[in-house]
Amino acid sequence: MTGKILGFDIVTNEGTILGDDNKRYKFSKKDWKEKAVPLKEFRIDFDVNEDGTASDIYQILDKEAENNEIFMGLLSVGITFFFGFIGTFISRLVLAKQPLGKTVMPTLIHFIITVLALVPIFGWIIYLIGTLYYMVKNYKLVVNDPYTLQNKYA
């Protein structure tokens, strides 16, 4: 059967699936067969046990969506590289669809790093390291890296 994950609690290692039959199924981490952390909205394929719980759960990957995410991730890298802290703001708010509250602090930190670029040599090095850091971080947020997503929805 196919469906989608409605939620997964990383503390209790239990979650709920909404099957395509509009029924809800409970599952535990031991039934999850993928390396990635099970996240809300993942499309999945699973079996139903006699007791009504889900087992043998696998994520269904959508290659077109995955290619789109990679493109958006590279766009995020380019925006961050060319526009600096403004690119970080745009990447996180628009492309990664983070709430404004989670976007402001990284943008301010990137802004401070940008101001340090006015200091010869030392400032330039800090600026390059900081911008590279935000390029990678923004890329991971946009392409829905499973380990980054845990913090994205927390």
PDB file of N, CA and C in Angstrom, residues 75-93 95 107 110 134 138:
ATOM      1  N   LEU A  75      20.609  27.111  -7.202  1.00  0.00           N
ATOM      2  CA  LEU A  75      20.168  28.510  -7.285  1.00  0.00           C
ATOM      3  C   LEU A  75      20.434  29.206  -5.952  1.00  0.00           C
ATOM      4  N   SER A  76      20.163  28.507  -4.862  1.00  0.00           N
ATOM      5  CA  SER A  76      20.422  29.038  -3.528  1.00  0.00           C
ATOM      6  C   SER A  76      21.904  29.337  -3.325  1.00  0.00           C
ATOM      7  N   VAL A  77      22.764  28.433  -3.798  1.00  0.00           N
ATOM      8  CA  VAL A  77      24.215  28.642  -3.692  1.00  0.00           C
ATOM      9  C   VAL A  77      24.622  29.890  -4.470  1.00  0.00           C
ATOM     10  N   GLY A  78      24.100  30.026  -5.681  1.00  0.00           N
ATOM     11  CA  GLY A  78      24.434  31.185  -6.504  1.00  0.00           C
ATOM     12  C   GLY A  78      23.949  32.491  -5.896  1.00  0.00           C
ATOM     13  N   ILE A  79      22.722  32.489  -5.395  1.00  0.00           N
ATOM     14  CA  ILE A  79      22.179  33.694  -4.770  1.00  0.00           C
ATOM     15  C   ILE A  79      23.000  34.078  -3.542  1.00  0.00           C
ATOM     16  N   THR A  80      23.364  33.080  -2.731  1.00  0.00           N
ATOM     17  CA  THR A  80      24.158  33.356  -1.532  1.00  0.00           C
ATOM     18  C   THR A  80      25.541  33.873  -1.908  1.00  0.00           C
ATOM     19  N   PHE A  81      26.149  33.298  -2.934  1.00  0.00           N
ATOM     20  CA  PHE A  81      27.482  33.725  -3.351  1.00  0.00           C
ATOM     21  C   PHE A  81      27.474  35.157  -3.873  1.00  0.00           C
ATOM     22  N   PHE A  82      26.534  35.479  -4.754  1.00  0.00           N
ATOM     23  CA  PHE A  82      26.543  36.788  -5.394  1.00  0.00           C
ATOM     24  C   PHE A  82      25.918  37.898  -4.549  1.00  0.00           C
ATOM     25  N   PHE A  83      24.977  37.565  -3.685  1.00  0.00           N
ATOM     26  CA  PHE A  83      24.288  38.595  -2.909  1.00  0.00           C
ATOM     27  C   PHE A  83      24.594  38.549  -1.413  1.00  0.00           C
ATOM     28  N   GLY A  84      25.457  37.626  -0.979  1.00  0.00           N
ATOM     29  CA  GLY A  84      25.887  37.570   0.410  1.00  0.00           C
ATOM     30  C   GLY A  84      24.749  37.362   1.380  1.00  0.00           C
ATOM     31  N   PHE A  85      24.678  38.220   2.408  1.00  0.00           N
ATOM     32  CA  PHE A  85      23.664  38.048   3.453  1.00  0.00           C
ATOM     33  C   PHE A  85      22.251  38.213   2.914  1.00  0.00           C
ATOM     34  N   ILE A  86      22.072  39.023   1.884  1.00  0.00           N
ATOM     35  CA  ILE A  86      20.744  39.157   1.269  1.00  0.00           C
ATOM     36  C   ILE A  86      20.369  37.844   0.586  1.00  0.00           C
ATOM     37  N   GLY A  87      21.344  37.187  -0.017  1.00  0.00           N
ATOM     38  CA  GLY A  87      21.119  35.871  -0.616  1.00  0.00           C
ATOM     39  C   GLY A  87      20.750  34.822   0.422  1.00  0.00           C
ATOM     40  N   THR A  88      21.373  34.900   1.597  1.00  0.00           N
ATOM     41  CA  THR A  88      21.013  33.987   2.679  1.00  0.00           C
ATOM     42  C   THR A  88      19.560  34.208   3.080  1.00  0.00           C
ATOM     43  N   PHE A  89      19.155  35.462   3.202  1.00  0.00           N
ATOM     44  CA  PHE A  89      17.776  35.784   3.561  1.00  0.00           C
ATOM     45  C   PHE A  89      16.797  35.243   2.514  1.00  0.00           C
ATOM     46  N   ILE A  90      17.084  35.501   1.239  1.00  0.00           N
ATOM     47  CA  ILE A  90      16.196  35.042   0.162  1.00  0.00           C
ATOM     48  C   ILE A  90      16.162  33.515   0.101  1.00  0.00           C
ATOM     49  N   SER A  91      17.332  32.881   0.192  1.00  0.00           N
ATOM     50  CA  SER A  91      17.398  31.419   0.111  1.00  0.00           C
ATOM     51  C   SER A  91      16.582  30.757   1.206  1.00  0.00           C
ATOM     52  N   ARG A  92      16.712  31.272   2.412  1.00  0.00           N
ATOM     53  CA  ARG A  92      16.022  30.642   3.541  1.00  0.00           C
ATOM     54  C   ARG A  92      14.534  30.957   3.562  1.00  0.00           C
ATOM     55  N   LEU A  93      14.175  32.192   3.298  1.00  0.00           N
ATOM     56  CA  LEU A  93      12.773  32.585   3.381  1.00  0.00           C
ATOM     57  C   LEU A  93      11.965  32.101   2.178  1.00  0.00           C
ATOM     58  N   LEU A  95      13.232  30.178  -0.864  1.00  0.00           N
ATOM     59  CA  LEU A  95      13.507  28.863  -1.450  1.00  0.00           C
ATOM     60  C   LEU A  95      13.320  27.721  -0.456  1.00  0.00           C
ATOM     61  N   THR A 107      20.752  35.427   8.863  1.00  0.00           N
ATOM     62  CA  THR A 107      20.990  36.585   8.006  1.00  0.00           C
ATOM     63  C   THR A 107      21.816  37.639   8.735  1.00  0.00           C
ATOM     64  N   HIS A 110      25.394  36.440   8.979  1.00  0.00           N
ATOM     65  CA  HIS A 110      26.059  36.593   7.680  1.00  0.00           C
ATOM     66  C   HIS A 110      26.348  38.072   7.395  1.00  0.00           C
ATOM     67  N   TYR A 134      27.474  29.418   4.649  1.00  0.00           N
ATOM     68  CA  TYR A 134      26.066  29.676   4.365  1.00  0.00           C
ATOM     69  C   TYR A 134      25.637  29.150   2.996  1.00  0.00           C
ATOM     70  N   ASN A 138      22.516  26.708   3.150  1.00  0.00           N
ATOM     71  CA  ASN A 138      21.328  27.062   2.380  1.00  0.00           C
ATOM     72  C   ASN A 138      20.998  25.987   1.361  1.00  0.00           C
TER      73      ASN A 138
END
